[in-house]
PDB file of C-alpha atoms in Angstrom:
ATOM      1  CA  UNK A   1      23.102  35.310   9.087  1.00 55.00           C
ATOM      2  CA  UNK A   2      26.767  34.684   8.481  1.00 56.00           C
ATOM      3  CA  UNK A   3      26.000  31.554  11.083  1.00 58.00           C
ATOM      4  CA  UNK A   4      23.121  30.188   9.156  1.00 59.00           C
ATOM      5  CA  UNK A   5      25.180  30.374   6.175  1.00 57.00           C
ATOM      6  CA  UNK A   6      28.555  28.517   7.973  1.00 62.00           C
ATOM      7  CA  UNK A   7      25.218  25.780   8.792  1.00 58.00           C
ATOM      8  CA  UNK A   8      24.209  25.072   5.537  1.00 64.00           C
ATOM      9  CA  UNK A   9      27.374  24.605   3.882  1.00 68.00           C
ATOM     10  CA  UNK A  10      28.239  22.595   6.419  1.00 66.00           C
ATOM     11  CA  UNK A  11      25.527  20.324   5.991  1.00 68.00           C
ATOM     12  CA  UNK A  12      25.738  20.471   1.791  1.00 74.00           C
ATOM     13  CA  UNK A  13      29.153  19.447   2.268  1.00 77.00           C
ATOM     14  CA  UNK A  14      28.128  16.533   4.505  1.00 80.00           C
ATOM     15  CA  UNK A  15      25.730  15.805   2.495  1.00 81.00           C
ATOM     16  CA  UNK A  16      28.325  15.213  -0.425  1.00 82.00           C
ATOM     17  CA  UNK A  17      30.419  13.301   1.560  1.00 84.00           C
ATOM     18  CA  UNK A  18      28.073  11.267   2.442  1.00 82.00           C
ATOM     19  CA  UNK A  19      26.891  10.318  -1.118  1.00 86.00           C
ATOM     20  CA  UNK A  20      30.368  10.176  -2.560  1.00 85.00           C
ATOM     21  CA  UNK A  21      30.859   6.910   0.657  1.00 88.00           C
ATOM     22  CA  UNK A  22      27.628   5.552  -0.457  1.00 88.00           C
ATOM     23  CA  UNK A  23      28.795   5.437  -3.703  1.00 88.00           C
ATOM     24  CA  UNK A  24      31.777   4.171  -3.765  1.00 90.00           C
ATOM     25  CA  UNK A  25      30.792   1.225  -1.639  1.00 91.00           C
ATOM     26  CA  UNK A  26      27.851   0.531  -4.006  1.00 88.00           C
ATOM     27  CA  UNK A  27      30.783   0.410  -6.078  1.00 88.00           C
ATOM     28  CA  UNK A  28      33.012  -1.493  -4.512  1.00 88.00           C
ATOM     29  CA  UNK A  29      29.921  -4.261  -3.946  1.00 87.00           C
ATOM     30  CA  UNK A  30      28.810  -3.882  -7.748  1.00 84.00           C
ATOM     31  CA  UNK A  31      32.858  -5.056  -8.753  1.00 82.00           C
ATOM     32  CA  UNK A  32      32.760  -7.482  -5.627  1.00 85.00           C
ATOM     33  CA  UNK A  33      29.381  -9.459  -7.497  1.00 83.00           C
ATOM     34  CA  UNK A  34      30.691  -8.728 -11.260  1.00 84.00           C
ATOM     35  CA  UNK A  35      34.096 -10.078 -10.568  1.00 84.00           C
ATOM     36  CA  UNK A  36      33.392 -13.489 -11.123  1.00 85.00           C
ATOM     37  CA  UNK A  37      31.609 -12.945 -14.749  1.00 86.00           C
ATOM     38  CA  UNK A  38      34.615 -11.079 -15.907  1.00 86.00           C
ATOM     39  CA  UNK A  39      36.832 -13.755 -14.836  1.00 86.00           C
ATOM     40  CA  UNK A  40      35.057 -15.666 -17.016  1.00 87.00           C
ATOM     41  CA  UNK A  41      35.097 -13.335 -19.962  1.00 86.00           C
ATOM     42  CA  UNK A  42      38.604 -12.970 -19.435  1.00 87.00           C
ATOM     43  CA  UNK A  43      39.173 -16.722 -19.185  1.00 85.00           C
ATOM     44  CA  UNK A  44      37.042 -17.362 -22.453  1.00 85.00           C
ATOM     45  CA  UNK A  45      39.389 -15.726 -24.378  1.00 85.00           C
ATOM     46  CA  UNK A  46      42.620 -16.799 -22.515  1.00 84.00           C
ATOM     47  CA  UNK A  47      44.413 -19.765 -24.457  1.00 83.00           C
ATOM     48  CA  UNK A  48      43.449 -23.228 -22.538  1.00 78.00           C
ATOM     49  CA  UNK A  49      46.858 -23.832 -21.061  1.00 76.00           C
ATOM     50  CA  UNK A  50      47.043 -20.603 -19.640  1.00 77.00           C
ATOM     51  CA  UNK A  51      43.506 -20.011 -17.772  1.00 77.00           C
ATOM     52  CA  UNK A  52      45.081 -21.164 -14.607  1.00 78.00           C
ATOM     53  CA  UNK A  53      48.314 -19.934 -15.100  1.00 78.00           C
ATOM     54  CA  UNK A  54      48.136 -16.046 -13.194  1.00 72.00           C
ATOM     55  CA  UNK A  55      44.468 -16.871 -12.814  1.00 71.00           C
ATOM     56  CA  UNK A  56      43.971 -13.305 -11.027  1.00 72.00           C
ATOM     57  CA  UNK A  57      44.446 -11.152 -13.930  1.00 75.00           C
ATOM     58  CA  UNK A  58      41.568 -10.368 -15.926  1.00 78.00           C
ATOM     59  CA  UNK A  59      43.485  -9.328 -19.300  1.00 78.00           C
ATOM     60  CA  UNK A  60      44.332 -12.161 -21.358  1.00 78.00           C
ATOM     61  CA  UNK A  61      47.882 -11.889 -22.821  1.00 79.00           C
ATOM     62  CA  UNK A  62      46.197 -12.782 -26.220  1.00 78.00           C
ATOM     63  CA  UNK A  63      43.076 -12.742 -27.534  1.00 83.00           C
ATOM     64  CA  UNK A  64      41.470 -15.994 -28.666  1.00 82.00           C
ATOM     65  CA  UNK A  65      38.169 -15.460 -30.140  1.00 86.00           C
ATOM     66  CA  UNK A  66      38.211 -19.146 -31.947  1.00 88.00           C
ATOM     67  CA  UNK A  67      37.489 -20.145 -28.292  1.00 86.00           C
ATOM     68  CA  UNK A  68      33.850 -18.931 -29.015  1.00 90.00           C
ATOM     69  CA  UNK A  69      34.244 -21.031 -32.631  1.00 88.00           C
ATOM     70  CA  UNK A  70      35.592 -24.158 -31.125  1.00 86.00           C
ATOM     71  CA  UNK A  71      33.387 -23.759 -28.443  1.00 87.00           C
ATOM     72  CA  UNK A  72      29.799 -23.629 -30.612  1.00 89.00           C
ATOM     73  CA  UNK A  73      31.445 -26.707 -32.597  1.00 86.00           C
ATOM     74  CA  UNK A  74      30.207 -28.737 -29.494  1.00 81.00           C
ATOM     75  CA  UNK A  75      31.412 -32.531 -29.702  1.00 79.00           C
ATOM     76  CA  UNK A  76      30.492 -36.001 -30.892  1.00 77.00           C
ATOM     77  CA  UNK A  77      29.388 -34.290 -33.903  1.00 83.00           C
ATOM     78  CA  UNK A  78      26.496 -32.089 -32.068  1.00 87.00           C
ATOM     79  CA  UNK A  79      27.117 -28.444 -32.202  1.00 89.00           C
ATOM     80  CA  UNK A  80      25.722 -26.340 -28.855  1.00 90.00           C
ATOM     81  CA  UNK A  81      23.568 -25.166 -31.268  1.00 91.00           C
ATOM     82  CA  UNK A  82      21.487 -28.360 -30.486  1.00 93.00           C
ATOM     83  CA  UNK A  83      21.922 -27.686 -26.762  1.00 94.00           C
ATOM     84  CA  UNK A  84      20.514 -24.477 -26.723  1.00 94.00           C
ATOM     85  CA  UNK A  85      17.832 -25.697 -29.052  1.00 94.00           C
ATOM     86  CA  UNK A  86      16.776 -28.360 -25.960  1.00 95.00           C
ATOM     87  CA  UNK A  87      17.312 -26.062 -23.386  1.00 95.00           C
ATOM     88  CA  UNK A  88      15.255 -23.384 -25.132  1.00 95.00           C
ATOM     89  CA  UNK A  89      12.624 -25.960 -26.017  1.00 96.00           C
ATOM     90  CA  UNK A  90      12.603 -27.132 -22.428  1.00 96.00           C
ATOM     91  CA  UNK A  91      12.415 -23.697 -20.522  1.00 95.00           C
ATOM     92  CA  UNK A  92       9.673 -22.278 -22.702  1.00 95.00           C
ATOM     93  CA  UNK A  93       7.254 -25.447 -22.016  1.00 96.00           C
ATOM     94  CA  UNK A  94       8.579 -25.374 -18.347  1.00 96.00           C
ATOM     95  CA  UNK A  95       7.146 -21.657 -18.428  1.00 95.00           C
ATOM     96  CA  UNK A  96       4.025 -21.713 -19.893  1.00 96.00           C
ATOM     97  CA  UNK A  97       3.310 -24.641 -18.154  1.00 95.00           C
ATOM     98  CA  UNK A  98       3.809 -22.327 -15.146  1.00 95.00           C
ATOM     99  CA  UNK A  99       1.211 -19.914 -16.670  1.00 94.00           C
ATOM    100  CA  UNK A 100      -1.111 -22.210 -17.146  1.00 94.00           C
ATOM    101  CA  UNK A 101      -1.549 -24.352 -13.726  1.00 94.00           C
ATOM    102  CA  UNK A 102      -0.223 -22.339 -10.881  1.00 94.00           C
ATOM    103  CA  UNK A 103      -2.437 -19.110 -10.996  1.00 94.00           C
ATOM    104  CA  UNK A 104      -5.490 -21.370 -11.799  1.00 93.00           C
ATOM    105  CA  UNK A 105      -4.504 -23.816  -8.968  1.00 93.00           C
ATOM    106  CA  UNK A 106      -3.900 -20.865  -6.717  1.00 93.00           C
ATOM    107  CA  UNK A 107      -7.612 -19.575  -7.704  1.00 93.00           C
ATOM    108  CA  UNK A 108      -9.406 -22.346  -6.081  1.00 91.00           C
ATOM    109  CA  UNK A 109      -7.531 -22.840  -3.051  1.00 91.00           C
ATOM    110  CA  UNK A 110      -8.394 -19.102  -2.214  1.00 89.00           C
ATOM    111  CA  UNK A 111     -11.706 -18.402  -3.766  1.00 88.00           C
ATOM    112  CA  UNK A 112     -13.771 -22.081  -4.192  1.00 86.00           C
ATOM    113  CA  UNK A 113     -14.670 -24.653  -1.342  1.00 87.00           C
ATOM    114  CA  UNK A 114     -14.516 -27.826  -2.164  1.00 86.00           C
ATOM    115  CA  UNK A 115     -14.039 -31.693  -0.487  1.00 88.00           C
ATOM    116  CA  UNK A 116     -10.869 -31.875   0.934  1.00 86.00           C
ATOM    117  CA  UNK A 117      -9.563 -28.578   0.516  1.00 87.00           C
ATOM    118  CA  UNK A 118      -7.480 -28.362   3.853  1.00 88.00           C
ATOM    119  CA  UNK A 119      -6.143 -31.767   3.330  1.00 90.00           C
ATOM    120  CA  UNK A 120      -4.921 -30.450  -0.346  1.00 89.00           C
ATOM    121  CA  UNK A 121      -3.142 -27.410   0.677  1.00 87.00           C
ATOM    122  CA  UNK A 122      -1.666 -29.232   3.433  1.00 89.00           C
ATOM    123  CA  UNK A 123      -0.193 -31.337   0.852  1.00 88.00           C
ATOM    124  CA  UNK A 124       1.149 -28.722  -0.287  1.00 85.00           C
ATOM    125  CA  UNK A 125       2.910 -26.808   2.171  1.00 85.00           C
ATOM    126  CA  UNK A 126       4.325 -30.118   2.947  1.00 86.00           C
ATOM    127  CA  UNK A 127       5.736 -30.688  -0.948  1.00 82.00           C
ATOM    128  CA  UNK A 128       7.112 -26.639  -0.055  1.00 81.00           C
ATOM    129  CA  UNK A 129       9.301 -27.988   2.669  1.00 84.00           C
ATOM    130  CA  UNK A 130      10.503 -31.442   1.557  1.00 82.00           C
ATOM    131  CA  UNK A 131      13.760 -31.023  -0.293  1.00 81.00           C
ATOM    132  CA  UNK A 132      13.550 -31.734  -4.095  1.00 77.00           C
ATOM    133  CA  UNK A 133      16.798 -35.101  -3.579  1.00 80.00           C
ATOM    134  CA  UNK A 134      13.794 -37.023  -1.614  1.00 83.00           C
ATOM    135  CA  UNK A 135      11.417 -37.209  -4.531  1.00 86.00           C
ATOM    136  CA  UNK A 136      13.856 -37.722  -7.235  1.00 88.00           C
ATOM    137  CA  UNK A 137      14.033 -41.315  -6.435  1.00 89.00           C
ATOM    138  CA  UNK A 138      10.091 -42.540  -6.642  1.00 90.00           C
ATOM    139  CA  UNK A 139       9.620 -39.836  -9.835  1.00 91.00           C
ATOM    140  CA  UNK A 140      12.225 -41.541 -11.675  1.00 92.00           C
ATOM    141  CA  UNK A 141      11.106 -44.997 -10.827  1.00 93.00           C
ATOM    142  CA  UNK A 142       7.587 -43.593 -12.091  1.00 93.00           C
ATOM    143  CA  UNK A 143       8.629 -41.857 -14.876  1.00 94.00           C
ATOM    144  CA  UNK A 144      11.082 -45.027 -16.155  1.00 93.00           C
ATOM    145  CA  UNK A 145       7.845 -47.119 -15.615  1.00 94.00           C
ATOM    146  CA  UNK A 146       5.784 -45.402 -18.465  1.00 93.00           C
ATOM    147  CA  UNK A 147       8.712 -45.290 -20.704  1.00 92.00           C
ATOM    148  CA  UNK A 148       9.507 -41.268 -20.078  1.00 93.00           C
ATOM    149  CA  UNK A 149      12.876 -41.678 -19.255  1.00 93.00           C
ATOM    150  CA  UNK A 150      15.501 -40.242 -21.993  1.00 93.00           C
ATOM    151  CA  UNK A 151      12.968 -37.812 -23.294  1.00 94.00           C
ATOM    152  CA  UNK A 152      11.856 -34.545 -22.119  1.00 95.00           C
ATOM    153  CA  UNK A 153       8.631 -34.950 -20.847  1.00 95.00           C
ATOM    154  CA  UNK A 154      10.184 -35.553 -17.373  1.00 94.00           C
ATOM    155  CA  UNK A 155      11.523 -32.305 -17.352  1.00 94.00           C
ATOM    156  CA  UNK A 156       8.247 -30.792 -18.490  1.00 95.00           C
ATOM    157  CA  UNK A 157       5.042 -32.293 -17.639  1.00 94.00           C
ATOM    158  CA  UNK A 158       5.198 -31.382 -13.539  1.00 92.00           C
ATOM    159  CA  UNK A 159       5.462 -27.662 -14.707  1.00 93.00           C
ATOM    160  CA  UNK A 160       1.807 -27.709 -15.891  1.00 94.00           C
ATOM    161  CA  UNK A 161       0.894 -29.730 -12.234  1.00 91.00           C
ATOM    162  CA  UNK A 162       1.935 -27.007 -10.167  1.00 88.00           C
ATOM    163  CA  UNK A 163       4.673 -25.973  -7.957  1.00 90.00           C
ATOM    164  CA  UNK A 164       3.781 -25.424  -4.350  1.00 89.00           C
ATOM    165  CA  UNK A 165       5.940 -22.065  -4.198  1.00 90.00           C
ATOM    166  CA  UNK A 166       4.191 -20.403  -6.695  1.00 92.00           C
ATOM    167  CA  UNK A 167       0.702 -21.862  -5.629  1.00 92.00           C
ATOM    168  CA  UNK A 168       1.437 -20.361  -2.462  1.00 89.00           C
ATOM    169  CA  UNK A 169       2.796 -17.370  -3.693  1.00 88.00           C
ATOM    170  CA  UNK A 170      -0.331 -16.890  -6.147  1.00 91.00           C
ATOM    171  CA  UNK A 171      -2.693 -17.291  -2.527  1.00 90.00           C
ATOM    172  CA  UNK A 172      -0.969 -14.494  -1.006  1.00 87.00           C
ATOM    173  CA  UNK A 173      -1.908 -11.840  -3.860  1.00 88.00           C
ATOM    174  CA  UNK A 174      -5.807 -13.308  -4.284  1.00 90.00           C
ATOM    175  CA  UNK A 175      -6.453 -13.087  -1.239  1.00 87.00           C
ATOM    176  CA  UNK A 176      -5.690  -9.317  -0.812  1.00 86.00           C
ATOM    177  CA  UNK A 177      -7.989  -9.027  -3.844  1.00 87.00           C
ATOM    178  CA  UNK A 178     -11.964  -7.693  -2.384  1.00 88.00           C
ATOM    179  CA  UNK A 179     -14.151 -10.402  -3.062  1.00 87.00           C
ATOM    180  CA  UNK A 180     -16.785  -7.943  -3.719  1.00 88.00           C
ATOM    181  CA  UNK A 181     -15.875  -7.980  -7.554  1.00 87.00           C
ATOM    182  CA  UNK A 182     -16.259 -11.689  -7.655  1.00 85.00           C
ATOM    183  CA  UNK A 183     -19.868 -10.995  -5.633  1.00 86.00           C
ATOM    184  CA  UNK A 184     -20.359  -8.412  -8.666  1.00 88.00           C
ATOM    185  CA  UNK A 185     -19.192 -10.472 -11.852  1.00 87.00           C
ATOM    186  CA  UNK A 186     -21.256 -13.202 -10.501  1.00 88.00           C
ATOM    187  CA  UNK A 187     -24.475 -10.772  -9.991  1.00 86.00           C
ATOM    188  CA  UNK A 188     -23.489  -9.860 -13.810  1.00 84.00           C
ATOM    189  CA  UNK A 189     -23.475 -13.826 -14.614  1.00 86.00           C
ATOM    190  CA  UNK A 190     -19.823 -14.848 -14.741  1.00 85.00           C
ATOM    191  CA  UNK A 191     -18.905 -18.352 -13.443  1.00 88.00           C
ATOM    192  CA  UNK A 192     -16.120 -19.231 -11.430  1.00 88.00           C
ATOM    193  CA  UNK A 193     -13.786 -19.511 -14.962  1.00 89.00           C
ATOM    194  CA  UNK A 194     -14.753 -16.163 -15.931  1.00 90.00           C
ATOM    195  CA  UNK A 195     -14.246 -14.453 -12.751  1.00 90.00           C
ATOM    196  CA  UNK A 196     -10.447 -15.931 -13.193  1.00 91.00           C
ATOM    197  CA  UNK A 197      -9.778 -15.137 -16.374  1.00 89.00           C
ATOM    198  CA  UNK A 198     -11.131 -11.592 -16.567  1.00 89.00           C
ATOM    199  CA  UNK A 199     -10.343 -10.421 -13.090  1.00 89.00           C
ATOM    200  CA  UNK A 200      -8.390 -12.547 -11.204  1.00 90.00           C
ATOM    201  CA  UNK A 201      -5.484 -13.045 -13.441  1.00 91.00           C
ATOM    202  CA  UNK A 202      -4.957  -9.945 -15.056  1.00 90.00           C
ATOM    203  CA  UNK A 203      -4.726  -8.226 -11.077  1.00 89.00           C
ATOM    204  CA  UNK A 204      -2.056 -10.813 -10.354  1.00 89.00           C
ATOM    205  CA  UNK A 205      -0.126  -9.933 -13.012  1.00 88.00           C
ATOM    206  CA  UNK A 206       3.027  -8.875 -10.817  1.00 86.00           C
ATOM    207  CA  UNK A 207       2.960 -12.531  -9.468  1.00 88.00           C
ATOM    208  CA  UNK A 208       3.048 -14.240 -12.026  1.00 91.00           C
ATOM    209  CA  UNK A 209       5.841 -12.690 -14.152  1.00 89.00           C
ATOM    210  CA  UNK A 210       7.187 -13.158 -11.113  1.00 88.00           C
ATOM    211  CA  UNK A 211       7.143 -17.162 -11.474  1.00 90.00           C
ATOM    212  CA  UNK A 212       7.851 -17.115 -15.152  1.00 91.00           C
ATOM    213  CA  UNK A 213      10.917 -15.288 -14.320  1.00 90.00           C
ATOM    214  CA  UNK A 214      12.046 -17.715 -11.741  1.00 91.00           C
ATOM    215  CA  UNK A 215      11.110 -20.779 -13.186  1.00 93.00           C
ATOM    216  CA  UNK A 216      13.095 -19.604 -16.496  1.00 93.00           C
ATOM    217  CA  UNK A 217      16.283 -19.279 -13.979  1.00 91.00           C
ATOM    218  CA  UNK A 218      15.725 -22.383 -12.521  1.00 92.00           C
ATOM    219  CA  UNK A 219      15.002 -24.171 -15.468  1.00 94.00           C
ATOM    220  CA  UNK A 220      17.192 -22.890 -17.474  1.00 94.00           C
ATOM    221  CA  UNK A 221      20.524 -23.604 -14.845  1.00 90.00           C
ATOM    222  CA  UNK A 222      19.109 -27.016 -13.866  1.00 91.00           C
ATOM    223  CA  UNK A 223      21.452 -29.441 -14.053  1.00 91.00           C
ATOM    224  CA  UNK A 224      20.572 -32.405 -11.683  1.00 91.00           C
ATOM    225  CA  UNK A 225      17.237 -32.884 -13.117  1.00 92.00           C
ATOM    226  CA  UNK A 226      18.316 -32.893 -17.217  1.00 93.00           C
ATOM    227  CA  UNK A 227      21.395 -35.285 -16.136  1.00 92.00           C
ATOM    228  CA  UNK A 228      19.190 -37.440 -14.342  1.00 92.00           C
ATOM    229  CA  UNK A 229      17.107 -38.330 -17.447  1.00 94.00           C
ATOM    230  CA  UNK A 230      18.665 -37.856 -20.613  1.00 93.00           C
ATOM    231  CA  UNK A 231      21.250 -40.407 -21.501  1.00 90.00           C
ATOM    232  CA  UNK A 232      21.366 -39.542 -25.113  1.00 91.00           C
ATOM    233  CA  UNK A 233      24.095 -36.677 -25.700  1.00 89.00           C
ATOM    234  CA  UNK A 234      22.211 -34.911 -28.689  1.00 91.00           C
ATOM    235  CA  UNK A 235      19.289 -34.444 -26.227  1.00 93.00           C
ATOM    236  CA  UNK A 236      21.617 -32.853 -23.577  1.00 93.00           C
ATOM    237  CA  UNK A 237      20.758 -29.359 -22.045  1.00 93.00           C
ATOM    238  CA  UNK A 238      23.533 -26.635 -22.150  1.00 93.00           C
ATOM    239  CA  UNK A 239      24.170 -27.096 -18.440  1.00 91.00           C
ATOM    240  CA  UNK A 240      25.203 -31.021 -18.667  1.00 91.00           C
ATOM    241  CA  UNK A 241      27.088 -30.071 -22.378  1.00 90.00           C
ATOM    242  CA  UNK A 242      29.599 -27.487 -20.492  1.00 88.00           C
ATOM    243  CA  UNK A 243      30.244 -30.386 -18.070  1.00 85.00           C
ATOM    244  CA  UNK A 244      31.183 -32.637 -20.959  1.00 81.00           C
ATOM    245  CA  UNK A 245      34.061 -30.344 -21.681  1.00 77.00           C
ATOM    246  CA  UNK A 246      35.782 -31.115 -18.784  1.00 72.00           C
ATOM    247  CA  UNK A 247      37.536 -34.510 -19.141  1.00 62.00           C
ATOM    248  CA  UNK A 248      39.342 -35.553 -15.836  1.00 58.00           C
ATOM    249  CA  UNK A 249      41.228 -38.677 -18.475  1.00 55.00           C
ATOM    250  CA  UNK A 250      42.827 -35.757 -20.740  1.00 57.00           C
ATOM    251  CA  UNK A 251      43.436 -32.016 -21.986  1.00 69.00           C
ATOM    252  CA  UNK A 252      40.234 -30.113 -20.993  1.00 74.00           C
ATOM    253  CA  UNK A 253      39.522 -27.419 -23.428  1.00 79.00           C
ATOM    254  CA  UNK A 254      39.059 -24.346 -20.546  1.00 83.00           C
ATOM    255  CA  UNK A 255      38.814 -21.912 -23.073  1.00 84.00           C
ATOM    256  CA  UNK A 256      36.232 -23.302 -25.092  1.00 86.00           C
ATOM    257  CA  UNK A 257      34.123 -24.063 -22.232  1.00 88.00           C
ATOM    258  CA  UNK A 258      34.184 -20.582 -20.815  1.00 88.00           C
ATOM    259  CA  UNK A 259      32.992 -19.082 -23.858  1.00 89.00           C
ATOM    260  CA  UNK A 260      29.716 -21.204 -23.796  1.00 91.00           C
ATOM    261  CA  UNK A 261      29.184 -20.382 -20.427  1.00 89.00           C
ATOM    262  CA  UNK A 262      29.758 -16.915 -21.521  1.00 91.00           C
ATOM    263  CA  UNK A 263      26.509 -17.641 -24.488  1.00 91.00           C
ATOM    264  CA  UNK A 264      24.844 -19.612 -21.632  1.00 91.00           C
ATOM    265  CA  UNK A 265      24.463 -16.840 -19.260  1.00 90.00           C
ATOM    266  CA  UNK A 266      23.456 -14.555 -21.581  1.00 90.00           C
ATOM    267  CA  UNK A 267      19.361 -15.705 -21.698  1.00 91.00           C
ATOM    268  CA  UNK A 268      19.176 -15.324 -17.853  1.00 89.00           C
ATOM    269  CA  UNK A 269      20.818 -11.900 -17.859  1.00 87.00           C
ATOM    270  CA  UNK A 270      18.441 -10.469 -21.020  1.00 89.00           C
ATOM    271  CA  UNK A 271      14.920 -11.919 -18.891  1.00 86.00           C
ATOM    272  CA  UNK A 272      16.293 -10.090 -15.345  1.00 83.00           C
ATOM    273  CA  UNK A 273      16.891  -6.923 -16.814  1.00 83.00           C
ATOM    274  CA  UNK A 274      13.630  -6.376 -19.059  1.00 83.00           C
ATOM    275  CA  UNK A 275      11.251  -7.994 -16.037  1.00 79.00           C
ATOM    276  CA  UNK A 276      13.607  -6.992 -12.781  1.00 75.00           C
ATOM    277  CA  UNK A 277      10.891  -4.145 -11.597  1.00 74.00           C
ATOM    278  CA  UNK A 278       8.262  -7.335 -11.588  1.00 72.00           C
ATOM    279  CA  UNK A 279      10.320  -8.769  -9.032  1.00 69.00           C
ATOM    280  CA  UNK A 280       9.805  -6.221  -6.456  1.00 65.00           C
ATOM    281  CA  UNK A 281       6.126  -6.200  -7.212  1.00 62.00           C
ATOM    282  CA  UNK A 282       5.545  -9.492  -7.215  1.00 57.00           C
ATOM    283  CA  UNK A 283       7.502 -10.489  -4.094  1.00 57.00           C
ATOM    284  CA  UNK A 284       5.867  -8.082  -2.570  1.00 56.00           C
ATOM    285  CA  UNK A 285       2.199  -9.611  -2.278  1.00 50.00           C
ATOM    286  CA  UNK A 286       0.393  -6.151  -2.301  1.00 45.00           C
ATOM    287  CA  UNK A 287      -2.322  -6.315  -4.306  1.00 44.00           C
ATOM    288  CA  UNK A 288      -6.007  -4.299  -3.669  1.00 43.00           C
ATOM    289  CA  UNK A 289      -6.445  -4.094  -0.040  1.00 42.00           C
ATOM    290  CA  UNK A 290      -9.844  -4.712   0.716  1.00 41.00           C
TER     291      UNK A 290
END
């Protein structure tokens, strides 16, 4: 008895031990992946000169909130009150444009047969692999041919033409959905539109917060793209504004910078922790097995 009793404490104890180590490297990895945000938190309220100066430490020897002020004051006369205004303006079309054409687009590659449907998806899974730089070129020569250029419509129409990630995401989760209940809406007289809207999409739900989620990110800390075609400052996203702080010709203001990137990285932050358990689920691609 007294043995068995020697046993289990033994193994409570390792037990503790055990979850104590676990948690003090989750720990250690949690500070690892925060360090650089409160570097910048610490550097937003540093004074400008001294951000560089003892870099390492993360408590400012004085605190300068009018960082934050200065900061929102933007330049030129536009406050980054206009910059969030684009970029808000830009990522919300971006999204529901994402909404709109991916799931749909998804639908009839998996469920409808139609002329040319293997060379289409092939299409796509080539657009999946070619790297975003090689396009850039003929899309801006298009785009500067209509007259598109310095506005945002470059920046938004593709979102509602599909992205070949999410259409192929979207696949994966229809297809693990039974086509009996499109044999059975049909029997009940849905057409193809109906079956998507009223069964299909709502059971792909996971997915496609999913792809709002990600193309908010992306959108959202693009910076190529918006610098590519918007030449006029007061159209500028918030990613190309924070680069307009830095001036390599004089006295870059560090501390006002920081702060906006503090206000910039806010948005992303909110959206991953109210959807994060949709990004399990909807990386997942389990949907109803048939």
């Amino acid at each position: 008895m007294e043995a068995q009793l020697n046993v289990k404490t033994g193994y409570k104890r390792r037990k503790r031990i055990e979850t104590f180590l676990y948690h003090v490297i989750c720990i250690l990895f949690a500070v690892t992946a925060m360090y650089p945000i409160l570097w910048m938190i610490s550097s937003s309220l540093k004074e400008s000169s001294s951000v560089f100066i003892n870099a390492s430490s993360l408590i400012p020897k004085g605190w300068h909130f009018e960082n934050y002020v200065n900061g929102w004051q933007g330049f030129g006369g536009i406050s980054f009150a206009t910059f969030f205004t684009n970029t808000i303006i830009i990522t919300l079309s971006c999204v529901l444009g994402t909404i709109i054409s991916n799931p749909l687009i998804a639908y009839g590659f998996s469920r409808l047969n139609f002329k040319g449907k293997n060379f289409w998806f092939a299409t796509i899974m080539i657009a999946l692999m070619l790297p975003g730089q090689i396009v850039i070129i003929p899309q801006y020569i298009m785009f500067n041919s209509i007259g598109w250029v310095n506005t945002f419509l470059p920046l938004i129409v593709p979102a509602f033409f599909g992205n070949a990630f999410f259409i192929f995401q979207h696949m994966q989760f229809i297809r693990s959905i039974p086509r009996s209940l499109d044999e059975a809406a049909t029997i009940d007289g849905c057409s193809k539109f109906r079956i998507y809207t009223n069964i299909i999409f709502p059971l792909i739900k996971p997915s496609v917060i999913t792809s709002v989620i990600f193309q908010f990110y992306w959108t959202w800390d693009d910076f190529f793209t918006p610098l590519i075609y918007l030449t006029s400052p007061e159209k500028y996203t918030v990613s190309v504004a924070l680069k307009l702080f830095s001036d390599p010709h004089g006295m870059t203001d560090w501390g006002a910078m920081f702060a906006m990137g503090i206000l910039a990285i806010i948005p992303p932050i909110l959206v991953f922790f109210i959807f994060q358990r949709y990004i399990v689920e909807g990386v997942s691609t389990q949907g109803l097995k048939g």
